[in-house]
């Protein structure tokens, strides 16, 4: 390197001997503190390899001195979270549904907890805000197939409808057409009758008397004389403005012909009791509760 | 590896190297007007900083009684009678604007007054220098001791140790005072003492101890010269009328010794008042010679003025050979005219006007700010619900803020679709259509509000709806608006 020892005249620093288009490179070493820091970080990183899980092995990886894993960290934090929530959730579990609704602090807790649980479990069918969809009830309105009181909502969440749980709501809309109970024309007639019940227009040449007769013979057992429905059987009110599957003639004909039997899963056993309680309060507070 | 060649071996010796190693500055003790002002301001600033957390302010039961408190867990900021909520951080923006404008105004009047007298870096460095001087002696002594270098005697060792110990105590207490602004001070002091304080407090104390110790103990003037952007910025803001620490070369030159000056004067020759005694250089905390003219390194502390005044008094010449002045006046004096000082100039007027305006706006906003607030958020999914009787209902999440220190009963009315009713989930309405709620003191309450328009009054499209909140007791009213949507 002796021939590279040329000294730059302006700075008084040696050059490296590298030269591009007449521009020479100064040999300015890094500051010592910087170099030392750099080496220290390397040593530090070796410590890391030893202390923490670092190197991939064929089937697993090195586990480090203390067996640290971020998964275990998460578990600890989750456990801590449970602990923090602990007494609040216990309080929630101990209070009655009505008490929860009356206590602003408990109501806020139940709503907050209910909202997240709803988002995780119920939103796929009922929508994130409980708006429902065709075949999935809107939980914001005031029509309740199985009852809209706090207790009824709780019961429905716990056991579901046609879920296979022993205490589940049973009862389904029969398939009058498929089972050969009613003929095609009769079904159209009664469909128009049902539309008339809730104040909707009826088709041309519709025979109201015949409709009433068919309805009285086949439908009142579940939907009641006036078509007001029966929450014990999960028979919807046919006189109001809310329709789960749709109110146009074609949809009604489809419903009467082939029946309906939507399923609501049972959540008991899948969610803990106080969470289900929170969920019931949340759904009730959406505004549709009775 | 090639060794850098010392500059003395350069071919062009007069060329200064691009990088000059730091020369340690040994500021000498000085006394005089500006030194006294600096002591006074130092005592004031440090006093405020260290003691303010202990000042109490009664805000009623249950509320923190610390006059100045940044309550992060509860997102509140308390400043004597002012209590700020997170959504009011714009007051801080205003405060920063006022602070910046004040800095500009100070700068246009008297140059870097901030740097010389008020900047924390200056204040703490000055304090650290005072400690150093007390223990290791004045300039000459310190220089001699440092030059002795390797020959460390036990006494010297003790001196250095003591100095650093005192520095660390000051630095530690600086960090300690900092965390007291974020917690109830007396409680935290007790906790700190028994090692029960939150980890974060210790971490912050450690950080501020380290920065204070390093910046005021070791970096000193280097912070002002190399790290701080203000010297560069202020250079762009200043003008020719600003008063700066100035060596009045018109009466200083030419410099010569006292004896020589007398001889020359006797011969009727022109000599200046400066006797080249270098006192102004010796006392300068940034180690510069102000006689070289205005310099970036000068923090305008005025200590050289005191030093030179002492000399001038001793030799019986007029003081203020160095003083707060500007070039315009030097030229005027040279031309035989009397100096003029102009403080009312377009820029000072504009700065003052802006400060007054922003201050007035803030004050107005502060005095008229509402202590009852409402925020309304419309439900998105679903936006509107049709009920079984055909009426339409919209749901809103309403957040009410009660910024007063007591519980309040409020009533909610709406003004939207004809005959629409409002209902609060979880609350029984005593008066129909006018739900009443109790708002806890100093907190936000979230409510779910249902607004229902009867079937016959269903609006065809989205129409505005007003939510009015009335404090039953005080009559305070606030309102917010949103839309009522039809499906
Ligand atoms: S030159 Fe004078 S005013 Fe400027 S920093 Fe030095 S002592 Fe202070
Ligand atoms: S202290 Fe005054 S007299 Fe002494 S060198 Fe500085 S300017 Fe000249």
PDB file of C-alpha atoms and ligand atoms in Angstrom, chain B residues 247 255 273-281 289-291 304 307-309 311-312 321-322, ligand 2:
ATOM      1  CA  UNK B 247     -18.017  45.013  19.858  1.00  0.00           C
ATOM      2  CA  UNK B 255      -6.085  47.916  20.056  1.00  0.00           C
ATOM      3  CA  UNK B 273     -10.278  51.810  24.097  1.00  0.00           C
ATOM      4  CA  UNK B 274      -9.673  48.070  23.748  1.00  0.00           C
ATOM      5  CA  UNK B 275      -6.499  47.143  25.552  1.00  0.00           C
ATOM      6  CA  UNK B 276      -6.391  43.619  24.175  1.00  0.00           C
ATOM      7  CA  UNK B 277      -6.696  42.065  27.618  1.00  0.00           C
ATOM      8  CA  UNK B 278      -8.763  39.111  26.327  1.00  0.00           C
ATOM      9  CA  UNK B 279     -11.133  39.248  29.289  1.00  0.00           C
ATOM     10  CA  UNK B 280     -14.105  39.088  26.933  1.00  0.00           C
ATOM     11  CA  UNK B 281     -12.721  35.899  25.422  1.00  0.00           C
ATOM     12  CA  UNK B 289     -13.775  36.462  20.409  1.00  0.00           C
ATOM     13  CA  UNK B 290     -16.687  38.848  19.982  1.00  0.00           C
ATOM     14  CA  UNK B 291     -14.314  41.394  18.556  1.00  0.00           C
ATOM     15  CA  UNK B 304     -18.402  39.604  27.655  1.00  0.00           C
ATOM     16  CA  UNK B 307     -16.150  41.447  31.595  1.00  0.00           C
ATOM     17  CA  UNK B 308     -15.235  44.395  29.401  1.00  0.00           C
ATOM     18  CA  UNK B 309     -17.181  46.874  31.541  1.00  0.00           C
ATOM     19  CA  UNK B 311     -11.933  46.473  32.529  1.00  0.00           C
ATOM     20  CA  UNK B 312     -13.190  49.814  31.251  1.00  0.00           C
ATOM     21  CA  UNK B 321     -17.205  49.068  24.603  1.00  0.00           C
ATOM     22  CA  UNK B 322     -19.065  45.823  24.088  1.00  0.00           C
TER      23      UNK B 322
HETATM   24  S1  LIG C   2     -12.500  42.820  27.500  1.00  0.00           S
HETATM   25 FE1  LIG C   2     -12.802  44.781  26.459  1.00  0.00          FE
HETATM   26  S2  LIG C   2     -10.754  45.663  26.581  1.00  0.00           S
HETATM   27 FE2  LIG C   2     -10.464  43.521  27.026  1.00  0.00          FE
HETATM   28  S3  LIG C   2     -10.008  42.617  25.078  1.00  0.00           S
HETATM   29 FE3  LIG C   2     -12.202  42.443  25.310  1.00  0.00          FE
HETATM   30  S4  LIG C   2     -12.990  44.262  24.322  1.00  0.00           S
HETATM   31 FE4  LIG C   2     -10.832  44.619  24.651  1.00  0.00          FE
END
